[in-house]
Amino acid sequence: MSFFTYIVASQRNGTLYTGSTDSIVSRTIKHREKTFKGFTAKYGCARLVWYERHPTRHSAFVRERQIKKWNRVWKLELIERTNPGWRDLFDELF
């Protein structure tokens, strides 16, 4: 089983949310459908713009916490390094 740390965005250079999950597909769908009535639903963070795979739930969670402490510029640089066009990576999961 794989675990993931991910970033969803409202739009290019928009509002960002960092999370971790054991199912990147179902979690992204929940963000898109605004199943979580919180930050991501309020700010429209539904575009999967960055993710990485981890071998354990703990390592994904540690990475999530690390990224959440970063300043915005560092997060934008992380996204831009692998996804300069800010494509929605959801379709690439299949």
mmCIF file with all atom_site columns, N, CA, C and O in Angstrom, residues 37-71:
data_model
loop_
_atom_site.group_PDB
_atom_site.id
_atom_site.type_symbol
_atom_site.label_atom_id
_atom_site.label_alt_id
_atom_site.label_comp_id
_atom_site.label_asym_id
_atom_site.label_entity_id
_atom_site.label_seq_id
_atom_site.pdbx_PDB_ins_code
_atom_site.Cartn_x
_atom_site.Cartn_y
_atom_site.Cartn_z
_atom_site.occupancy
_atom_site.B_iso_or_equiv
_atom_site.pdbx_formal_charge
_atom_site.auth_seq_id
_atom_site.auth_comp_id
_atom_site.auth_asym_id
_atom_site.auth_atom_id
_atom_site.pdbx_PDB_model_num
ATOM 1   N N  . LYS A 1 37 ? -16.373 19.831 4.547  1.00 0.00 ? 37 LYS A N  1
ATOM 2   C CA . LYS A 1 37 ? -16.945 21.171 4.726  1.00 0.00 ? 37 LYS A CA 1
ATOM 3   C C  . LYS A 1 37 ? -16.001 22.031 5.551  1.00 0.00 ? 37 LYS A C  1
ATOM 4   O O  . LYS A 1 37 ? -16.268 22.418 6.654  1.00 0.00 ? 37 LYS A O  1
ATOM 5   N N  . GLY A 1 38 ? -14.864 22.317 4.984  1.00 0.00 ? 38 GLY A N  1
ATOM 6   C CA . GLY A 1 38 ? -13.872 23.104 5.701  1.00 0.00 ? 38 GLY A CA 1
ATOM 7   C C  . GLY A 1 38 ? -13.115 24.006 4.754  1.00 0.00 ? 38 GLY A C  1
ATOM 8   O O  . GLY A 1 38 ? -13.674 24.555 3.804  1.00 0.00 ? 38 GLY A O  1
ATOM 9   N N  . PHE A 1 39 ? -11.821 24.101 4.992  1.00 0.00 ? 39 PHE A N  1
ATOM 10  C CA . PHE A 1 39 ? -10.955 25.015 4.253  1.00 0.00 ? 39 PHE A CA 1
ATOM 11  C C  . PHE A 1 39 ? -11.017 24.801 2.746  1.00 0.00 ? 39 PHE A C  1
ATOM 12  O O  . PHE A 1 39 ? -11.199 25.751 1.986  1.00 0.00 ? 39 PHE A O  1
ATOM 13  N N  . THR A 1 40 ? -10.857 23.543 2.293  1.00 0.00 ? 40 THR A N  1
ATOM 14  C CA . THR A 1 40 ? -10.782 23.311 0.845  1.00 0.00 ? 40 THR A CA 1
ATOM 15  C C  . THR A 1 40 ? -12.101 23.616 0.150  1.00 0.00 ? 40 THR A C  1
ATOM 16  O O  . THR A 1 40 ? -12.109 24.110 -0.972 1.00 0.00 ? 40 THR A O  1
ATOM 17  N N  . ALA A 1 41 ? -13.215 23.319 0.795  1.00 0.00 ? 41 ALA A N  1
ATOM 18  C CA . ALA A 1 41 ? -14.516 23.633 0.204  1.00 0.00 ? 41 ALA A CA 1
ATOM 19  C C  . ALA A 1 41 ? -14.731 25.150 0.169  1.00 0.00 ? 41 ALA A C  1
ATOM 20  O O  . ALA A 1 41 ? -15.182 25.696 -0.838 1.00 0.00 ? 41 ALA A O  1
ATOM 21  N N  . LYS A 1 42 ? -14.381 25.814 1.262  1.00 0.00 ? 42 LYS A N  1
ATOM 22  C CA . LYS A 1 42 ? -14.576 27.262 1.351  1.00 0.00 ? 42 LYS A CA 1
ATOM 23  C C  . LYS A 1 42 ? -13.770 28.018 0.298  1.00 0.00 ? 42 LYS A C  1
ATOM 24  O O  . LYS A 1 42 ? -14.250 28.974 -0.302 1.00 0.00 ? 42 LYS A O  1
ATOM 25  N N  . TYR A 1 43 ? -12.536 27.575 0.059  1.00 0.00 ? 43 TYR A N  1
ATOM 26  C CA . TYR A 1 43 ? -11.655 28.297 -0.857 1.00 0.00 ? 43 TYR A CA 1
ATOM 27  C C  . TYR A 1 43 ? -11.519 27.641 -2.234 1.00 0.00 ? 43 TYR A C  1
ATOM 28  O O  . TYR A 1 43 ? -10.729 28.087 -3.062 1.00 0.00 ? 43 TYR A O  1
ATOM 29  N N  . GLY A 1 44 ? -12.282 26.588 -2.495 1.00 0.00 ? 44 GLY A N  1
ATOM 30  C CA . GLY A 1 44 ? -12.297 25.979 -3.817 1.00 0.00 ? 44 GLY A CA 1
ATOM 31  C C  . GLY A 1 44 ? -11.025 25.249 -4.200 1.00 0.00 ? 44 GLY A C  1
ATOM 32  O O  . GLY A 1 44 ? -10.659 25.200 -5.374 1.00 0.00 ? 44 GLY A O  1
ATOM 33  N N  . CYS A 1 45 ? -10.336 24.683 -3.233 1.00 0.00 ? 45 CYS A N  1
ATOM 34  C CA . CYS A 1 45 ? -9.094  23.939 -3.507 1.00 0.00 ? 45 CYS A CA 1
ATOM 35  C C  . CYS A 1 45 ? -9.448  22.540 -3.976 1.00 0.00 ? 45 CYS A C  1
ATOM 36  O O  . CYS A 1 45 ? -9.734  21.656 -3.158 1.00 0.00 ? 45 CYS A O  1
ATOM 37  N N  . ALA A 1 46 ? -9.448  22.338 -5.280 1.00 0.00 ? 46 ALA A N  1
ATOM 38  C CA . ALA A 1 46 ? -9.860  21.055 -5.839 1.00 0.00 ? 46 ALA A CA 1
ATOM 39  C C  . ALA A 1 46 ? -8.931  20.554 -6.936 1.00 0.00 ? 46 ALA A C  1
ATOM 40  O O  . ALA A 1 46 ? -9.090  19.442 -7.421 1.00 0.00 ? 46 ALA A O  1
ATOM 41  N N  . ARG A 1 47 ? -7.976  21.352 -7.340 1.00 0.00 ? 47 ARG A N  1
ATOM 42  C CA . ARG A 1 47 ? -7.049  20.979 -8.408 1.00 0.00 ? 47 ARG A CA 1
ATOM 43  C C  . ARG A 1 47 ? -5.802  20.340 -7.794 1.00 0.00 ? 47 ARG A C  1
ATOM 44  O O  . ARG A 1 47 ? -5.066  20.994 -7.069 1.00 0.00 ? 47 ARG A O  1
ATOM 45  N N  . LEU A 1 48 ? -5.571  19.073 -8.094 1.00 0.00 ? 48 LEU A N  1
ATOM 46  C CA . LEU A 1 48 ? -4.391  18.370 -7.595 1.00 0.00 ? 48 LEU A CA 1
ATOM 47  C C  . LEU A 1 48 ? -3.185  18.845 -8.396 1.00 0.00 ? 48 LEU A C  1
ATOM 48  O O  . LEU A 1 48 ? -3.061  18.551 -9.579 1.00 0.00 ? 48 LEU A O  1
ATOM 49  N N  . VAL A 1 49 ? -2.296  19.607 -7.755 1.00 0.00 ? 49 VAL A N  1
ATOM 50  C CA . VAL A 1 49 ? -1.170  20.200 -8.483 1.00 0.00 ? 49 VAL A CA 1
ATOM 51  C C  . VAL A 1 49 ? 0.179   19.593 -8.126 1.00 0.00 ? 49 VAL A C  1
ATOM 52  O O  . VAL A 1 49 ? 1.166   19.817 -8.823 1.00 0.00 ? 49 VAL A O  1
ATOM 53  N N  . TRP A 1 50 ? 0.229   18.820 -7.030 1.00 0.00 ? 50 TRP A N  1
ATOM 54  C CA . TRP A 1 50 ? 1.492   18.184 -6.639 1.00 0.00 ? 50 TRP A CA 1
ATOM 55  C C  . TRP A 1 50 ? 1.182   17.029 -5.699 1.00 0.00 ? 50 TRP A C  1
ATOM 56  O O  . TRP A 1 50 ? 0.240   17.108 -4.904 1.00 0.00 ? 50 TRP A O  1
ATOM 57  N N  . TYR A 1 51 ? 1.947   15.953 -5.844 1.00 0.00 ? 51 TYR A N  1
ATOM 58  C CA . TYR A 1 51 ? 1.853   14.856 -4.871 1.00 0.00 ? 51 TYR A CA 1
ATOM 59  C C  . TYR A 1 51 ? 3.140   14.044 -4.917 1.00 0.00 ? 51 TYR A C  1
ATOM 60  O O  . TYR A 1 51 ? 3.886   14.091 -5.886 1.00 0.00 ? 51 TYR A O  1
ATOM 61  N N  . GLU A 1 52 ? 3.381   13.320 -3.834 1.00 0.00 ? 52 GLU A N  1
ATOM 62  C CA . GLU A 1 52 ? 4.488   12.376 -3.812 1.00 0.00 ? 52 GLU A CA 1
ATOM 63  C C  . GLU A 1 52 ? 4.061   11.149 -3.007 1.00 0.00 ? 52 GLU A C  1
ATOM 64  O O  . GLU A 1 52 ? 3.230   11.245 -2.103 1.00 0.00 ? 52 GLU A O  1
ATOM 65  N N  . ARG A 1 53 ? 4.640   10.024 -3.383 1.00 0.00 ? 53 ARG A N  1
ATOM 66  C CA . ARG A 1 53 ? 4.313   8.730  -2.781 1.00 0.00 ? 53 ARG A CA 1
ATOM 67  C C  . ARG A 1 53 ? 5.259   8.458  -1.605 1.00 0.00 ? 53 ARG A C  1
ATOM 68  O O  . ARG A 1 53 ? 6.430   8.808  -1.653 1.00 0.00 ? 53 ARG A O  1
ATOM 69  N N  . HIS A 1 54 ? 4.724   7.794  -0.580 1.00 0.00 ? 54 HIS A N  1
ATOM 70  C CA . HIS A 1 54 ? 5.504   7.427  0.601  1.00 0.00 ? 54 HIS A CA 1
ATOM 71  C C  . HIS A 1 54 ? 5.237   5.970  0.963  1.00 0.00 ? 54 HIS A C  1
ATOM 72  O O  . HIS A 1 54 ? 4.145   5.462  0.729  1.00 0.00 ? 54 HIS A O  1
ATOM 73  N N  . PRO A 1 55 ? 6.223   5.310  1.573  1.00 0.00 ? 55 PRO A N  1
ATOM 74  C CA . PRO A 1 55 ? 6.046   3.899  1.931  1.00 0.00 ? 55 PRO A CA 1
ATOM 75  C C  . PRO A 1 55 ? 5.188   3.673  3.173  1.00 0.00 ? 55 PRO A C  1
ATOM 76  O O  . PRO A 1 55 ? 4.621   2.593  3.348  1.00 0.00 ? 55 PRO A O  1
ATOM 77  N N  . THR A 1 56 ? 5.082   4.701  4.036  1.00 0.00 ? 56 THR A N  1
ATOM 78  C CA . THR A 1 56 ? 4.302   4.538  5.261  1.00 0.00 ? 56 THR A CA 1
ATOM 79  C C  . THR A 1 56 ? 3.398   5.739  5.493  1.00 0.00 ? 56 THR A C  1
ATOM 80  O O  . THR A 1 56 ? 3.668   6.850  5.014  1.00 0.00 ? 56 THR A O  1
ATOM 81  N N  . ARG A 1 57 ? 2.345   5.519  6.262  1.00 0.00 ? 57 ARG A N  1
ATOM 82  C CA . ARG A 1 57 ? 1.429   6.593  6.636  1.00 0.00 ? 57 ARG A CA 1
ATOM 83  C C  . ARG A 1 57 ? 2.193   7.662  7.432  1.00 0.00 ? 57 ARG A C  1
ATOM 84  O O  . ARG A 1 57 ? 2.005   8.857  7.240  1.00 0.00 ? 57 ARG A O  1
ATOM 85  N N  . HIS A 1 58 ? 3.064   7.192  8.299  1.00 0.00 ? 58 HIS A N  1
ATOM 86  C CA . HIS A 1 58 ? 3.839   8.116  9.133  1.00 0.00 ? 58 HIS A CA 1
ATOM 87  C C  . HIS A 1 58 ? 4.724   9.041  8.289  1.00 0.00 ? 58 HIS A C  1
ATOM 88  O O  . HIS A 1 58 ? 4.775   10.258 8.531  1.00 0.00 ? 58 HIS A O  1
ATOM 89  N N  . SER A 1 59 ? 5.419   8.486  7.300  1.00 0.00 ? 59 SER A N  1
ATOM 90  C CA . SER A 1 59 ? 6.302   9.330  6.483  1.00 0.00 ? 59 SER A CA 1
ATOM 91  C C  . SER A 1 59 ? 5.505   10.342 5.660  1.00 0.00 ? 59 SER A C  1
ATOM 92  O O  . SER A 1 59 ? 5.941   11.481 5.467  1.00 0.00 ? 59 SER A O  1
ATOM 93  N N  . ALA A 1 60 ? 4.315   9.961  5.190  1.00 0.00 ? 60 ALA A N  1
ATOM 94  C CA . ALA A 1 60 ? 3.459   10.905 4.457  1.00 0.00 ? 60 ALA A CA 1
ATOM 95  C C  . ALA A 1 60 ? 2.990   12.021 5.386  1.00 0.00 ? 60 ALA A C  1
ATOM 96  O O  . ALA A 1 60 ? 2.983   13.201 5.015  1.00 0.00 ? 60 ALA A O  1
ATOM 97  N N  . PHE A 1 61 ? 2.622   11.655 6.613  1.00 0.00 ? 61 PHE A N  1
ATOM 98  C CA . PHE A 1 61 ? 2.166   12.642 7.584  1.00 0.00 ? 61 PHE A CA 1
ATOM 99  C C  . PHE A 1 61 ? 3.292   13.596 7.991  1.00 0.00 ? 61 PHE A C  1
ATOM 100 O O  . PHE A 1 61 ? 3.087   14.812 8.085  1.00 0.00 ? 61 PHE A O  1
ATOM 101 N N  . VAL A 1 62 ? 4.491   13.061 8.205  1.00 0.00 ? 62 VAL A N  1
ATOM 102 C CA . VAL A 1 62 ? 5.645   13.896 8.566  1.00 0.00 ? 62 VAL A CA 1
ATOM 103 C C  . VAL A 1 62 ? 5.931   14.897 7.446  1.00 0.00 ? 62 VAL A C  1
ATOM 104 O O  . VAL A 1 62 ? 6.176   16.084 7.693  1.00 0.00 ? 62 VAL A O  1
ATOM 105 N N  . ARG A 1 63 ? 5.886   14.436 6.205  1.00 0.00 ? 63 ARG A N  1
ATOM 106 C CA . ARG A 1 63 ? 6.127   15.327 5.067  1.00 0.00 ? 63 ARG A CA 1
ATOM 107 C C  . ARG A 1 63 ? 5.039   16.400 4.972  1.00 0.00 ? 63 ARG A C  1
ATOM 108 O O  . ARG A 1 63 ? 5.327   17.575 4.707  1.00 0.00 ? 63 ARG A O  1
ATOM 109 N N  . GLU A 1 64 ? 3.780   16.012 5.212  1.00 0.00 ? 64 GLU A N  1
ATOM 110 C CA . GLU A 1 64 ? 2.680   16.989 5.223  1.00 0.00 ? 64 GLU A CA 1
ATOM 111 C C  . GLU A 1 64 ? 2.964   18.090 6.240  1.00 0.00 ? 64 GLU A C  1
ATOM 112 O O  . GLU A 1 64 ? 2.861   19.279 5.937  1.00 0.00 ? 64 GLU A O  1
ATOM 113 N N  . ARG A 1 65 ? 3.310   17.693 7.447  1.00 0.00 ? 65 ARG A N  1
ATOM 114 C CA . ARG A 1 65 ? 3.589   18.665 8.513  1.00 0.00 ? 65 ARG A CA 1
ATOM 115 C C  . ARG A 1 65 ? 4.782   19.554 8.171  1.00 0.00 ? 65 ARG A C  1
ATOM 116 O O  . ARG A 1 65 ? 4.783   20.750 8.466  1.00 0.00 ? 65 ARG A O  1
ATOM 117 N N  . GLN A 1 66 ? 5.783   18.967 7.517  1.00 0.00 ? 66 GLN A N  1
ATOM 118 C CA . GLN A 1 66 ? 6.955   19.738 7.105  1.00 0.00 ? 66 GLN A CA 1
ATOM 119 C C  . GLN A 1 66 ? 6.540   20.822 6.111  1.00 0.00 ? 66 GLN A C  1
ATOM 120 O O  . GLN A 1 66 ? 6.893   21.995 6.267  1.00 0.00 ? 66 GLN A O  1
ATOM 121 N N  . ILE A 1 67 ? 5.795   20.434 5.082  1.00 0.00 ? 67 ILE A N  1
ATOM 122 C CA . ILE A 1 67 ? 5.384   21.381 4.038  1.00 0.00 ? 67 ILE A CA 1
ATOM 123 C C  . ILE A 1 67 ? 4.451   22.448 4.604  1.00 0.00 ? 67 ILE A C  1
ATOM 124 O O  . ILE A 1 67 ? 4.536   23.620 4.226  1.00 0.00 ? 67 ILE A O  1
ATOM 125 N N  . LYS A 1 68 ? 3.565   22.077 5.517  1.00 0.00 ? 68 LYS A N  1
ATOM 126 C CA . LYS A 1 68 ? 2.644   23.060 6.101  1.00 0.00 ? 68 LYS A CA 1
ATOM 127 C C  . LYS A 1 68 ? 3.392   24.163 6.852  1.00 0.00 ? 68 LYS A C  1
ATOM 128 O O  . LYS A 1 68 ? 2.878   25.266 6.981  1.00 0.00 ? 68 LYS A O  1
ATOM 129 N N  . LYS A 1 69 ? 4.588   23.883 7.319  1.00 0.00 ? 69 LYS A N  1
ATOM 130 C CA . LYS A 1 69 ? 5.386   24.898 8.016  1.00 0.00 ? 69 LYS A CA 1
ATOM 131 C C  . LYS A 1 69 ? 6.128   25.826 7.048  1.00 0.00 ? 69 LYS A C  1
ATOM 132 O O  . LYS A 1 69 ? 6.640   26.857 7.455  1.00 0.00 ? 69 LYS A O  1
ATOM 133 N N  . TRP A 1 70 ? 6.220   25.429 5.782  1.00 0.00 ? 70 TRP A N  1
ATOM 134 C CA . TRP A 1 70 ? 6.943   26.220 4.794  1.00 0.00 ? 70 TRP A CA 1
ATOM 135 C C  . TRP A 1 70 ? 6.217   27.523 4.504  1.00 0.00 ? 70 TRP A C  1
ATOM 136 O O  . TRP A 1 70 ? 4.995   27.618 4.602  1.00 0.00 ? 70 TRP A O  1
ATOM 137 N N  . ASN A 1 71 ? 6.988   28.491 4.008  1.00 0.00 ? 71 ASN A N  1
ATOM 138 C CA . ASN A 1 71 ? 6.336   29.704 3.533  1.00 0.00 ? 71 ASN A CA 1
ATOM 139 C C  . ASN A 1 71 ? 5.773   29.448 2.130  1.00 0.00 ? 71 ASN A C  1
ATOM 140 O O  . ASN A 1 71 ? 6.089   28.453 1.478  1.00 0.00 ? 71 ASN A O  1
#
